[in-house]
Every structure is written in C-alpha cells, then in structure tokens.
mmCIF file of C-alpha atoms in Angstrom:
data_model
loop_
_atom_site.group_PDB
_atom_site.id
_atom_site.type_symbol
_atom_site.label_atom_id
_atom_site.label_comp_id
_atom_site.label_asym_id
_atom_site.label_seq_id
_atom_site.Cartn_x
_atom_site.Cartn_y
_atom_site.Cartn_z
ATOM 1 C CA MET A 1 2.651 -28.178 21.332
ATOM 2 C CA GLY A 2 3.357 -25.704 18.534
ATOM 3 C CA ASP A 3 1.402 -24.825 15.436
ATOM 4 C CA GLU A 4 1.174 -27.427 12.691
ATOM 5 C CA VAL A 5 1.451 -25.610 9.377
ATOM 6 C CA LYS A 6 1.350 -27.307 5.989
ATOM 7 C CA LEU A 7 1.280 -25.723 2.545
ATOM 8 C CA PHE A 8 -0.077 -27.541 -0.478
ATOM 9 C CA GLY A 9 1.539 -25.868 -3.458
ATOM 10 C CA SER A 10 3.680 -26.097 -6.547
ATOM 11 C CA TRP A 11 7.295 -25.076 -7.062
ATOM 12 C CA ALA A 12 6.331 -23.271 -10.299
ATOM 13 C CA SER A 13 3.331 -21.373 -8.939
ATOM 14 C CA PRO A 14 3.800 -17.695 -8.088
ATOM 15 C CA PHE A 15 0.672 -17.984 -5.933
ATOM 16 C CA SER A 16 2.226 -20.724 -3.797
ATOM 17 C CA ARG A 17 5.417 -18.702 -3.618
ATOM 18 C CA ARG A 18 3.520 -15.732 -2.215
ATOM 19 C CA VAL A 19 2.457 -17.824 0.760
ATOM 20 C CA GLU A 20 5.970 -19.188 1.271
ATOM 21 C CA ILE A 21 7.411 -15.664 1.272
ATOM 22 C CA ALA A 22 4.864 -14.535 3.863
ATOM 23 C CA LEU A 23 5.543 -17.521 6.124
ATOM 24 C CA LYS A 24 9.289 -16.950 5.914
ATOM 25 C CA LEU A 25 8.962 -13.231 6.621
ATOM 26 C CA LYS A 26 6.984 -14.195 9.706
ATOM 27 C CA GLY A 27 9.479 -16.875 10.728
ATOM 28 C CA VAL A 28 6.835 -19.606 10.642
ATOM 29 C CA SER A 29 8.016 -23.190 10.128
ATOM 30 C CA TYR A 30 5.927 -25.203 7.678
ATOM 31 C CA GLU A 31 5.821 -28.407 5.669
ATOM 32 C CA PHE A 32 5.606 -27.947 1.900
ATOM 33 C CA ILE A 33 3.568 -30.550 0.026
ATOM 34 C CA GLN A 34 4.240 -30.523 -3.727
ATOM 35 C CA GLU A 35 1.112 -31.024 -5.827
ATOM 36 C CA ASP A 36 0.973 -32.533 -9.299
ATOM 37 C CA PHE A 37 -1.462 -30.518 -11.453
ATOM 38 C CA SER A 38 -2.123 -33.520 -13.689
ATOM 39 C CA ASN A 39 -2.894 -35.771 -10.739
ATOM 40 C CA LYS A 40 -4.212 -33.709 -7.827
ATOM 41 C CA SER A 41 -4.033 -35.398 -4.465
ATOM 42 C CA PRO A 42 -7.158 -36.446 -2.543
ATOM 43 C CA LEU A 43 -6.068 -34.142 0.273
ATOM 44 C CA LEU A 44 -5.934 -31.102 -2.021
ATOM 45 C CA LEU A 45 -9.426 -31.905 -3.341
ATOM 46 C CA LYS A 46 -10.618 -32.404 0.232
ATOM 47 C CA TYR A 47 -9.205 -29.132 1.534
ATOM 48 C CA ASN A 48 -10.088 -27.015 -1.527
ATOM 49 C CA PRO A 49 -13.202 -28.655 -3.026
ATOM 50 C CA VAL A 50 -14.407 -25.398 -4.609
ATOM 51 C CA HIS A 51 -11.431 -24.353 -6.753
ATOM 52 C CA LYS A 52 -9.397 -27.582 -6.553
ATOM 53 C CA LYS A 53 -6.106 -25.709 -6.871
ATOM 54 C CA VAL A 54 -3.075 -24.542 -4.943
ATOM 55 C CA PRO A 55 -2.176 -22.914 -2.690
ATOM 56 C CA VAL A 56 -3.932 -24.282 0.367
ATOM 57 C CA LEU A 57 -2.635 -23.510 3.847
ATOM 58 C CA LEU A 58 -3.447 -26.061 6.537
ATOM 59 C CA HIS A 59 -3.106 -24.576 10.012
ATOM 60 C CA ASN A 60 -3.742 -26.991 12.869
ATOM 61 C CA GLY A 61 -6.008 -29.009 10.597
ATOM 62 C CA LYS A 62 -7.991 -26.013 9.307
ATOM 63 C CA PRO A 63 -7.689 -25.279 5.550
ATOM 64 C CA ILE A 64 -7.488 -21.801 4.012
ATOM 65 C CA ALA A 65 -7.536 -21.421 0.216
ATOM 66 C CA GLU A 66 -6.689 -18.644 -2.277
ATOM 67 C CA SER A 67 -3.387 -16.803 -1.956
ATOM 68 C CA LEU A 68 -4.760 -13.337 -1.070
ATOM 69 C CA VAL A 69 -7.017 -14.820 1.609
ATOM 70 C CA ILE A 70 -4.111 -16.864 2.969
ATOM 71 C CA LEU A 71 -1.831 -13.808 3.127
ATOM 72 C CA GLU A 72 -4.382 -11.920 5.203
ATOM 73 C CA TYR A 73 -4.847 -14.925 7.482
ATOM 74 C CA ILE A 74 -1.091 -15.234 8.001
ATOM 75 C CA ASP A 75 -0.760 -11.551 8.860
ATOM 76 C CA GLU A 76 -3.603 -11.721 11.381
ATOM 77 C CA THR A 77 -2.410 -14.970 12.954
ATOM 78 C CA TRP A 78 1.308 -14.253 13.336
ATOM 79 C CA LYS A 79 1.774 -10.627 14.386
ATOM 80 C CA GLY A 80 5.538 -10.122 13.926
ATOM 81 C CA ASN A 81 6.896 -8.511 10.745
ATOM 82 C CA PRO A 82 3.539 -7.185 9.469
ATOM 83 C CA ILE A 83 2.722 -7.657 5.797
ATOM 84 C CA TYR A 84 -0.264 -5.298 5.720
ATOM 85 C CA PRO A 85 0.007 -1.614 6.675
ATOM 86 C CA GLU A 86 -1.221 -0.742 10.163
ATOM 87 C CA ASP A 87 -3.329 2.226 9.021
ATOM 88 C CA PRO A 88 -6.849 1.151 7.862
ATOM 89 C CA TYR A 89 -6.765 3.405 4.794
ATOM 90 C CA GLU A 90 -3.328 2.162 3.751
ATOM 91 C CA ARG A 91 -4.532 -1.428 4.247
ATOM 92 C CA ALA A 92 -7.445 -0.748 1.902
ATOM 93 C CA VAL A 93 -5.092 0.791 -0.676
ATOM 94 C CA ALA A 94 -2.797 -2.247 -0.476
ATOM 95 C CA ARG A 95 -5.784 -4.582 -1.030
ATOM 96 C CA PHE A 96 -6.796 -2.490 -4.058
ATOM 97 C CA TRP A 97 -3.396 -2.836 -5.722
ATOM 98 C CA ALA A 98 -3.187 -6.531 -4.905
ATOM 99 C CA LYS A 99 -6.502 -7.091 -6.685
ATOM 100 C CA PHE A 100 -5.411 -4.859 -9.568
ATOM 101 C CA ILE A 101 -2.334 -7.015 -10.105
ATOM 102 C CA ASP A 102 -4.297 -10.272 -10.096
ATOM 103 C CA GLU A 103 -7.347 -9.109 -12.026
ATOM 104 C CA LYS A 104 -5.821 -6.650 -14.502
ATOM 105 C CA CYS A 105 -2.023 -6.735 -14.745
ATOM 106 C CA MET A 106 -1.264 -10.427 -14.956
ATOM 107 C CA PRO A 107 -4.065 -11.417 -17.372
ATOM 108 C CA ALA A 108 -3.034 -8.543 -19.658
ATOM 109 C CA ALA A 109 0.674 -9.373 -19.397
ATOM 110 C CA TRP A 110 0.124 -13.088 -20.081
ATOM 111 C CA LYS A 111 -1.990 -12.241 -23.117
ATOM 112 C CA ALA A 112 0.635 -9.798 -24.404
ATOM 113 C CA CYS A 113 3.345 -12.448 -24.137
ATOM 114 C CA THR A 114 1.375 -15.324 -25.637
ATOM 115 C CA ALA A 115 -1.187 -13.791 -28.034
ATOM 116 C CA GLU A 116 -0.990 -15.067 -31.605
ATOM 117 C CA GLU A 117 -3.566 -12.549 -32.833
ATOM 118 C CA GLU A 118 -3.924 -8.826 -32.069
ATOM 119 C CA GLN A 119 -0.595 -8.893 -30.262
ATOM 120 C CA GLU A 120 -0.063 -5.157 -30.677
ATOM 121 C CA LYS A 121 -3.374 -4.408 -28.975
ATOM 122 C CA ALA A 122 -2.553 -6.861 -26.191
ATOM 123 C CA MET A 123 0.814 -5.158 -25.670
ATOM 124 C CA GLU A 124 -0.842 -1.740 -25.444
ATOM 125 C CA GLU A 125 -3.276 -2.984 -22.795
ATOM 126 C CA ALA A 126 -0.503 -4.635 -20.795
ATOM 127 C CA CYS A 127 1.664 -1.517 -20.973
ATOM 128 C CA GLU A 128 -1.217 0.609 -19.719
ATOM 129 C CA CYS A 129 -1.637 -1.728 -16.717
ATOM 130 C CA LEU A 130 2.079 -1.685 -15.920
ATOM 131 C CA LYS A 131 2.170 2.104 -16.250
ATOM 132 C CA THR A 132 -0.675 2.379 -13.747
ATOM 133 C CA LEU A 133 1.055 -0.018 -11.353
ATOM 134 C CA GLU A 134 4.328 1.897 -11.701
ATOM 135 C CA GLY A 135 2.489 5.031 -10.628
ATOM 136 C CA ALA A 136 1.660 3.373 -7.311
ATOM 137 C CA LEU A 137 5.369 2.989 -6.521
ATOM 138 C CA LYS A 138 6.133 6.698 -6.787
ATOM 139 C CA ASP A 139 9.544 7.240 -5.182
ATOM 140 C CA LYS A 140 9.399 4.269 -2.800
ATOM 141 C CA LYS A 141 11.877 1.377 -2.743
ATOM 142 C CA PHE A 142 9.049 -1.125 -2.349
ATOM 143 C CA PHE A 143 5.293 -0.809 -2.599
ATOM 144 C CA GLY A 144 5.339 -1.311 1.176
ATOM 145 C CA GLY A 145 7.854 1.527 1.684
ATOM 146 C CA GLU A 146 11.311 0.510 2.865
ATOM 147 C CA THR A 147 10.351 -3.111 3.470
ATOM 148 C CA VAL A 148 8.558 -5.812 1.472
ATOM 149 C CA GLY A 149 4.802 -5.763 2.082
ATOM 150 C CA LEU A 150 1.568 -7.182 0.701
ATOM 151 C CA VAL A 151 1.695 -5.566 -2.753
ATOM 152 C CA ASP A 152 5.335 -6.550 -3.244
ATOM 153 C CA ILE A 153 4.543 -10.161 -2.370
ATOM 154 C CA VAL A 154 1.556 -10.238 -4.733
ATOM 155 C CA ALA A 155 3.588 -8.527 -7.467
ATOM 156 C CA ASN A 156 6.060 -11.416 -7.533
ATOM 157 C CA THR A 157 4.134 -12.356 -10.687
ATOM 158 C CA ILE A 158 5.474 -9.128 -12.229
ATOM 159 C CA GLY A 159 8.885 -8.978 -10.598
ATOM 160 C CA PHE A 160 10.029 -12.481 -11.493
ATOM 161 C CA TRP A 161 7.532 -14.664 -13.350
ATOM 162 C CA LEU A 162 6.671 -12.086 -16.030
ATOM 163 C CA LYS A 163 10.358 -11.496 -16.782
ATOM 164 C CA VAL A 164 10.882 -15.235 -17.257
ATOM 165 C CA ILE A 165 7.851 -15.550 -19.539
ATOM 166 C CA GLN A 166 8.740 -12.537 -21.691
ATOM 167 C CA GLU A 167 12.280 -13.833 -22.137
ATOM 168 C CA MET A 168 10.916 -17.227 -23.146
ATOM 169 C CA MET A 169 8.531 -15.687 -25.684
ATOM 170 C CA GLY A 170 10.963 -13.069 -27.004
ATOM 171 C CA VAL A 171 8.700 -10.212 -25.928
ATOM 172 C CA LYS A 172 9.921 -6.896 -24.501
ATOM 173 C CA LEU A 173 7.230 -5.799 -22.058
ATOM 174 C CA LEU A 174 8.759 -4.999 -18.667
ATOM 175 C CA THR A 175 12.032 -3.255 -19.536
ATOM 176 C CA ALA A 176 14.174 -0.566 -17.925
ATOM 177 C CA GLU A 177 13.488 1.699 -20.912
ATOM 178 C CA LYS A 178 9.706 1.432 -20.796
ATOM 179 C CA PHE A 179 9.190 1.259 -17.046
ATOM 180 C CA PRO A 180 12.345 2.414 -15.238
ATOM 181 C CA VAL A 181 10.740 2.670 -11.781
ATOM 182 C CA LEU A 182 8.928 -0.660 -11.956
ATOM 183 C CA PHE A 183 11.956 -2.396 -13.465
ATOM 184 C CA LYS A 184 14.207 -1.056 -10.700
ATOM 185 C CA TRP A 185 11.690 -2.312 -8.125
ATOM 186 C CA SER A 186 11.767 -5.777 -9.722
ATOM 187 C CA GLU A 187 15.553 -5.857 -9.401
ATOM 188 C CA GLU A 188 15.420 -4.744 -5.768
ATOM 189 C CA TYR A 189 12.673 -7.256 -5.019
ATOM 190 C CA VAL A 190 14.316 -10.360 -6.456
ATOM 191 C CA GLY A 191 17.584 -9.215 -4.890
ATOM 192 C CA CYS A 192 16.170 -9.435 -1.357
ATOM 193 C CA PRO A 193 17.873 -12.411 0.326
ATOM 194 C CA ILE A 194 14.594 -13.895 1.620
ATOM 195 C CA ILE A 195 13.109 -13.691 -1.888
ATOM 196 C CA LYS A 196 16.178 -14.606 -3.934
ATOM 197 C CA ARG A 197 17.123 -17.819 -2.152
ATOM 198 C CA ASP A 198 13.801 -19.516 -2.890
ATOM 199 C CA LEU A 199 13.097 -18.443 -6.459
ATOM 200 C CA PRO A 200 12.693 -21.364 -8.884
ATOM 201 C CA PRO A 201 15.356 -21.753 -11.616
ATOM 202 C CA SER A 202 14.419 -19.680 -14.682
ATOM 203 C CA ASP A 203 15.301 -22.430 -17.146
ATOM 204 C CA GLU A 204 13.087 -24.956 -15.374
ATOM 205 C CA LEU A 205 10.238 -22.433 -15.278
ATOM 206 C CA MET A 206 10.559 -21.941 -19.042
ATOM 207 C CA VAL A 207 10.260 -25.689 -19.608
ATOM 208 C CA HIS A 208 7.189 -25.719 -17.368
ATOM 209 C CA PHE A 209 5.489 -22.827 -19.190
ATOM 210 C CA ARG A 210 6.297 -24.237 -22.626
ATOM 211 C CA ALA A 211 4.505 -27.414 -21.582
ATOM 212 C CA ILE A 212 1.482 -25.376 -20.451
ATOM 213 C CA LEU A 213 1.349 -23.507 -23.768
ATOM 214 C CA LYS A 214 1.700 -26.747 -25.717
ATOM 215 C CA ARG A 215 -1.223 -28.324 -23.829
ATOM 216 C CA ALA A 216 -3.325 -25.204 -24.432
ATOM 217 C CA LYS A 217 -3.010 -25.459 -28.217
#
C-alpha cells in the first residue's frame, strides 16, 4: 500500500502552490482538496485548529500545517530531487531567505501595492527589501543554483503573485529597470515547465484579489 497524500489548499494561494510545486518536483501523487475561505471545512478546522488556514498536508492521516514546515517535511520524507541544499550552512542560509521573503518582502510589497496613505514610503521600503533579495541571487540562474530550490519555491509570491497584484493596482514595483537580476529570475522561474503549467490564470487572480480588497475596506 502506497502513501496517502492529501493537500487542503486554495487555487489562489501562493502558499498552497508552494506545496504543490514541491510535491510535483518530488514526483509525489496527491489529492488536492479545494477550501472555501468563507466556509472552511470541518476537516480543515480539525487538521489545523491553531491557524485554521491552508495549506495543510495530510500524509497517511497525519496533518502538517504551515507552508515552510510542510516543505521541510516533504524534503525529509521523499529524498529524490532535493529542495534544500545538502550542506548544513547552505540549508541555514536558504531558511534565512525563505523567512525574509515571508516576514519582510511580501508584507512590504503588498503594502506598497495597496497603500492609500504614505504610498511613497511604502514603495521605498518594498524596494529596499527587493534590492536585498536580489543581492542573494548574485549571478545564479535560481536561488538554488541551476535548479529550483527552497528559496525559489517560497519566492513564488514575488515571481508570479506580486507581478499580478502590481499590474492590477497599476504599480511599478518589480520591473526589469529597477531590479534586472530579480526580474530575469522571475521570468526564468515562471517559465519552468513544472511551474508554468500549474499557475492560476492572471485574470482570475485579479478578480480574487479585488474581492479581498473590497472586503477589507
């Protein structure tokens, strides 16, 4: 009997998409269970009673929550096509940049794209974060070197979702002029066949985010 793998997620969530990318890179078959944010299922609340949000990976009946935790679990459970670097120091560096993206880059970028007040200041802060992240790429094709790794997967929020949001809001944040290295990475990343074939339609994402912004007002 093989592994039973289920993923509770959302088509519009970059955090769910991270887990899907990792599973597909590993060649792991899974069942995707679409969650409705306005009417969360009893199973989601059962398996993630603390945060009550997606993604949740269910592996042989055992739940794992939070995308970064799930990515590490996947890499340790299925050994082929490693997501994390083998070297302990490089693994620590990858974890650092993954946290930087989630805790610094994306909050700053979202604020820069949606702020109604002090937008110039928000843009400056977001640009500083993206500049720092760009520095981590150096002359590499991907953050993971020649292949997609942990930081690339986590940075899907930058490589695809941010570009959709800034287009929707008419904001020029991540551009080839401002961040040539990071912009080139984003093009390479979304151009990868395993990434490209499962990206949600940009127009549908815009409708989704407009609804979120409308509810927030």
